[in-house]
């Protein structure tokens, strides 16, 4: 099949790009011709073409400011995608999320070319979700656009892939039926992430071999303040634990902590953003992976990409029992769940740190599940959906 993916995000930036590219390269390995269209990283009047893992990646044009360009609101991007897609031979057109650059161009092309249009719903953007966490002068505008456009795309697109059972349920409610709504979970990047022996990884990264170390991987998170409260409880009650944060500086996390200098910072290992090629070593150095995940509507609608990375590294997970995370941990015995009390979470970390046997057992379960949830297997499921239509 000749398959076209379209994400509003820029190449190698963000969860939507990661999800679409992971599926694209797996489908390409299965013999399909796959093209992925992204937004422009920098202002450009001409598109850029790349080949990555047998996927043709097209960086669209973009002339508007970065926030519009990377947010899927660049009108020039939308026009280019529409024209480019109209000129291509295609069997499937799959847009990722509802932002206009990807969704409106896909809708226009599907109406003109009569191509099969699919859309992937991987976050709750509108009311109850990301829209409620906007800030700044224009928050009312972007929140309103997300709320209405998200619902419009889900009700008008013929075929929906949704990342969570919560979004499946919401899709059925909005569409007044369950026809052509499919569950498509997160995958584990077993091609890129290869577990190393823990002590070897710590030696390589110059980390203390004896620490009980929990990793937290993120690009953006809605529970940073909760994580800081957990660490405060860990420190207050002298729990033997260090937190390794793999991602950018988080204001919502650090603003909750005491001012420097303070001994709590001795419990934090923060190398910053780690490239995906170096991720194996950093994840392998941890004893467990953390997933603070409060029972919020925005979290019930998500299925965090980091979960697949944790599994690929063979890391048992300490999390809250919310949404897809709750389902996975309950079914496959890959970790532990705590209540939303920071004190209870800290107590659970103390208990887990003393039980090496359980850590090893759940680590083996995580690796087994990673094989079942590889991106290749997720792409195989998507391929069957395409072929059934």
PDB file of C-alpha atoms in Angstrom, residues 266-384:
ATOM      1  CA  UNK A 266      21.561  15.476  46.421  1.00  0.00           C
ATOM      2  CA  UNK A 267      18.671  13.131  45.626  1.00  0.00           C
ATOM      3  CA  UNK A 268      18.274  14.415  42.054  1.00  0.00           C
ATOM      4  CA  UNK A 269      20.250  13.264  39.028  1.00  0.00           C
ATOM      5  CA  UNK A 270      19.246  15.498  36.103  1.00  0.00           C
ATOM      6  CA  UNK A 271      21.370  15.171  32.952  1.00  0.00           C
ATOM      7  CA  UNK A 272      18.759  17.102  30.956  1.00  0.00           C
ATOM      8  CA  UNK A 273      17.379  16.021  27.587  1.00  0.00           C
ATOM      9  CA  UNK A 274      18.867  12.678  26.555  1.00  0.00           C
ATOM     10  CA  UNK A 275      18.936  11.729  22.874  1.00  0.00           C
ATOM     11  CA  UNK A 276      17.044   8.578  21.991  1.00  0.00           C
ATOM     12  CA  UNK A 277      20.280   6.965  20.848  1.00  0.00           C
ATOM     13  CA  UNK A 278      21.667   7.362  24.405  1.00  0.00           C
ATOM     14  CA  UNK A 279      18.444   6.406  26.145  1.00  0.00           C
ATOM     15  CA  UNK A 280      19.301   2.722  26.621  1.00  0.00           C
ATOM     16  CA  UNK A 281      22.163   3.419  29.022  1.00  0.00           C
ATOM     17  CA  UNK A 282      20.273   5.952  31.123  1.00  0.00           C
ATOM     18  CA  UNK A 283      17.169   3.794  31.478  1.00  0.00           C
ATOM     19  CA  UNK A 284      19.267   0.698  32.165  1.00  0.00           C
ATOM     20  CA  UNK A 285      20.979   2.478  35.062  1.00  0.00           C
ATOM     21  CA  UNK A 286      17.709   2.730  36.996  1.00  0.00           C
ATOM     22  CA  UNK A 287      16.208   0.171  39.358  1.00  0.00           C
ATOM     23  CA  UNK A 288      12.620   1.209  38.646  1.00  0.00           C
ATOM     24  CA  UNK A 289      10.749   3.687  36.442  1.00  0.00           C
ATOM     25  CA  UNK A 290       8.367   6.285  37.860  1.00  0.00           C
ATOM     26  CA  UNK A 291       5.033   7.256  36.366  1.00  0.00           C
ATOM     27  CA  UNK A 292       3.177   9.683  38.654  1.00  0.00           C
ATOM     28  CA  UNK A 293      -0.197   9.746  36.925  1.00  0.00           C
ATOM     29  CA  UNK A 294      -3.101  11.265  38.810  1.00  0.00           C
ATOM     30  CA  UNK A 295      -6.705  10.371  38.044  1.00  0.00           C
ATOM     31  CA  UNK A 296      -7.368  13.401  35.836  1.00  0.00           C
ATOM     32  CA  UNK A 297      -9.413  13.400  32.651  1.00  0.00           C
ATOM     33  CA  UNK A 298      -6.357  14.443  30.665  1.00  0.00           C
ATOM     34  CA  UNK A 299      -4.463  11.372  31.953  1.00  0.00           C
ATOM     35  CA  UNK A 300      -7.367   8.997  31.423  1.00  0.00           C
ATOM     36  CA  UNK A 301      -7.314  10.028  27.761  1.00  0.00           C
ATOM     37  CA  UNK A 302      -3.578   9.483  27.313  1.00  0.00           C
ATOM     38  CA  UNK A 303      -1.261   6.506  26.965  1.00  0.00           C
ATOM     39  CA  UNK A 304       2.200   7.915  27.719  1.00  0.00           C
ATOM     40  CA  UNK A 305       4.941   7.101  25.208  1.00  0.00           C
ATOM     41  CA  UNK A 306       7.373   6.742  28.099  1.00  0.00           C
ATOM     42  CA  UNK A 307       5.555   3.584  29.166  1.00  0.00           C
ATOM     43  CA  UNK A 308       6.738   1.798  26.029  1.00  0.00           C
ATOM     44  CA  UNK A 309      10.295   3.032  26.603  1.00  0.00           C
ATOM     45  CA  UNK A 310      10.245   1.793  30.201  1.00  0.00           C
ATOM     46  CA  UNK A 311       9.111  -1.640  29.048  1.00  0.00           C
ATOM     47  CA  UNK A 312      11.733  -1.834  26.292  1.00  0.00           C
ATOM     48  CA  UNK A 313      14.404  -1.143  28.919  1.00  0.00           C
ATOM     49  CA  UNK A 314      12.944  -3.832  31.184  1.00  0.00           C
ATOM     50  CA  UNK A 315      12.128  -1.411  33.984  1.00  0.00           C
ATOM     51  CA  UNK A 316       9.338  -2.249  36.451  1.00  0.00           C
ATOM     52  CA  UNK A 317       7.039   0.731  36.954  1.00  0.00           C
ATOM     53  CA  UNK A 318       5.861   2.544  40.079  1.00  0.00           C
ATOM     54  CA  UNK A 319       2.723   4.461  39.123  1.00  0.00           C
ATOM     55  CA  UNK A 320      -0.785   5.575  40.009  1.00  0.00           C
ATOM     56  CA  UNK A 321      -3.700   3.337  38.952  1.00  0.00           C
ATOM     57  CA  UNK A 322      -5.110   5.582  36.215  1.00  0.00           C
ATOM     58  CA  UNK A 323      -6.437   4.774  32.740  1.00  0.00           C
ATOM     59  CA  UNK A 324      -4.280   2.628  30.464  1.00  0.00           C
ATOM     60  CA  UNK A 325      -1.487   2.515  33.051  1.00  0.00           C
ATOM     61  CA  UNK A 326      -3.829   0.854  35.541  1.00  0.00           C
ATOM     62  CA  UNK A 327      -4.985  -1.721  32.964  1.00  0.00           C
ATOM     63  CA  UNK A 328      -1.472  -2.660  31.936  1.00  0.00           C
ATOM     64  CA  UNK A 329      -0.008  -2.987  35.422  1.00  0.00           C
ATOM     65  CA  UNK A 330      -2.967  -5.014  36.656  1.00  0.00           C
ATOM     66  CA  UNK A 331      -2.900  -7.444  33.733  1.00  0.00           C
ATOM     67  CA  UNK A 332       0.823  -8.095  33.298  1.00  0.00           C
ATOM     68  CA  UNK A 333       2.399  -7.705  36.771  1.00  0.00           C
ATOM     69  CA  UNK A 334       5.007  -5.203  35.611  1.00  0.00           C
ATOM     70  CA  UNK A 335       5.016  -2.881  38.609  1.00  0.00           C
ATOM     71  CA  UNK A 336       3.301  -1.405  41.632  1.00  0.00           C
ATOM     72  CA  UNK A 337       0.550   1.186  42.089  1.00  0.00           C
ATOM     73  CA  UNK A 338       0.120   3.743  44.853  1.00  0.00           C
ATOM     74  CA  UNK A 339      -2.641   6.140  45.830  1.00  0.00           C
ATOM     75  CA  UNK A 340      -2.424   9.822  44.928  1.00  0.00           C
ATOM     76  CA  UNK A 341      -1.027  10.638  48.362  1.00  0.00           C
ATOM     77  CA  UNK A 342       2.626  11.729  48.001  1.00  0.00           C
ATOM     78  CA  UNK A 343       3.325  10.139  51.382  1.00  0.00           C
ATOM     79  CA  UNK A 344       1.853   6.787  50.272  1.00  0.00           C
ATOM     80  CA  UNK A 345       3.848   6.932  47.043  1.00  0.00           C
ATOM     81  CA  UNK A 346       7.044   7.568  49.033  1.00  0.00           C
ATOM     82  CA  UNK A 347       6.219   4.679  51.364  1.00  0.00           C
ATOM     83  CA  UNK A 348       5.743   2.392  48.371  1.00  0.00           C
ATOM     84  CA  UNK A 349       9.156   3.400  47.023  1.00  0.00           C
ATOM     85  CA  UNK A 350      10.676   2.510  50.378  1.00  0.00           C
ATOM     86  CA  UNK A 351       9.008  -0.920  50.301  1.00  0.00           C
ATOM     87  CA  UNK A 352       9.967  -1.599  46.686  1.00  0.00           C
ATOM     88  CA  UNK A 353      13.594  -0.635  47.279  1.00  0.00           C
ATOM     89  CA  UNK A 354      13.936  -3.392  49.866  1.00  0.00           C
ATOM     90  CA  UNK A 355      12.579  -6.156  47.625  1.00  0.00           C
ATOM     91  CA  UNK A 356      15.176  -6.930  44.953  1.00  0.00           C
ATOM     92  CA  UNK A 357      13.485 -10.235  44.135  1.00  0.00           C
ATOM     93  CA  UNK A 358      10.246  -8.501  43.131  1.00  0.00           C
ATOM     94  CA  UNK A 359      12.160  -5.900  41.136  1.00  0.00           C
ATOM     95  CA  UNK A 360      13.912  -8.647  39.165  1.00  0.00           C
ATOM     96  CA  UNK A 361      10.683 -10.601  38.625  1.00  0.00           C
ATOM     97  CA  UNK A 362       8.721  -7.608  37.379  1.00  0.00           C
ATOM     98  CA  UNK A 363      11.653  -6.527  35.223  1.00  0.00           C
ATOM     99  CA  UNK A 364      11.483  -9.854  33.374  1.00  0.00           C
ATOM    100  CA  UNK A 365       7.729  -9.392  32.922  1.00  0.00           C
ATOM    101  CA  UNK A 366       8.326  -5.900  31.504  1.00  0.00           C
ATOM    102  CA  UNK A 367      10.765  -7.237  28.907  1.00  0.00           C
ATOM    103  CA  UNK A 368       8.324  -9.960  27.853  1.00  0.00           C
ATOM    104  CA  UNK A 369       5.539  -7.411  27.471  1.00  0.00           C
ATOM    105  CA  UNK A 370       7.832  -5.129  25.452  1.00  0.00           C
ATOM    106  CA  UNK A 371       8.141  -7.911  22.887  1.00  0.00           C
ATOM    107  CA  UNK A 372       4.357  -8.186  22.639  1.00  0.00           C
ATOM    108  CA  UNK A 373       3.946  -4.402  22.445  1.00  0.00           C
ATOM    109  CA  UNK A 374       6.741  -3.664  19.982  1.00  0.00           C
ATOM    110  CA  UNK A 375       5.996  -0.972  17.415  1.00  0.00           C
ATOM    111  CA  UNK A 376       6.215  -3.672  14.748  1.00  0.00           C
ATOM    112  CA  UNK A 377       3.334  -5.552  16.376  1.00  0.00           C
ATOM    113  CA  UNK A 378       1.298  -2.360  16.785  1.00  0.00           C
ATOM    114  CA  UNK A 379       1.937  -1.517  13.115  1.00  0.00           C
ATOM    115  CA  UNK A 380       0.882  -5.037  12.147  1.00  0.00           C
ATOM    116  CA  UNK A 381      -2.459  -4.417  13.876  1.00  0.00           C
ATOM    117  CA  UNK A 382      -2.830  -1.132  12.005  1.00  0.00           C
ATOM    118  CA  UNK A 383      -2.007  -2.864   8.723  1.00  0.00           C
ATOM    119  CA  UNK A 384      -4.820  -5.359   9.327  1.00  0.00           C
TER     120      UNK A 384
END
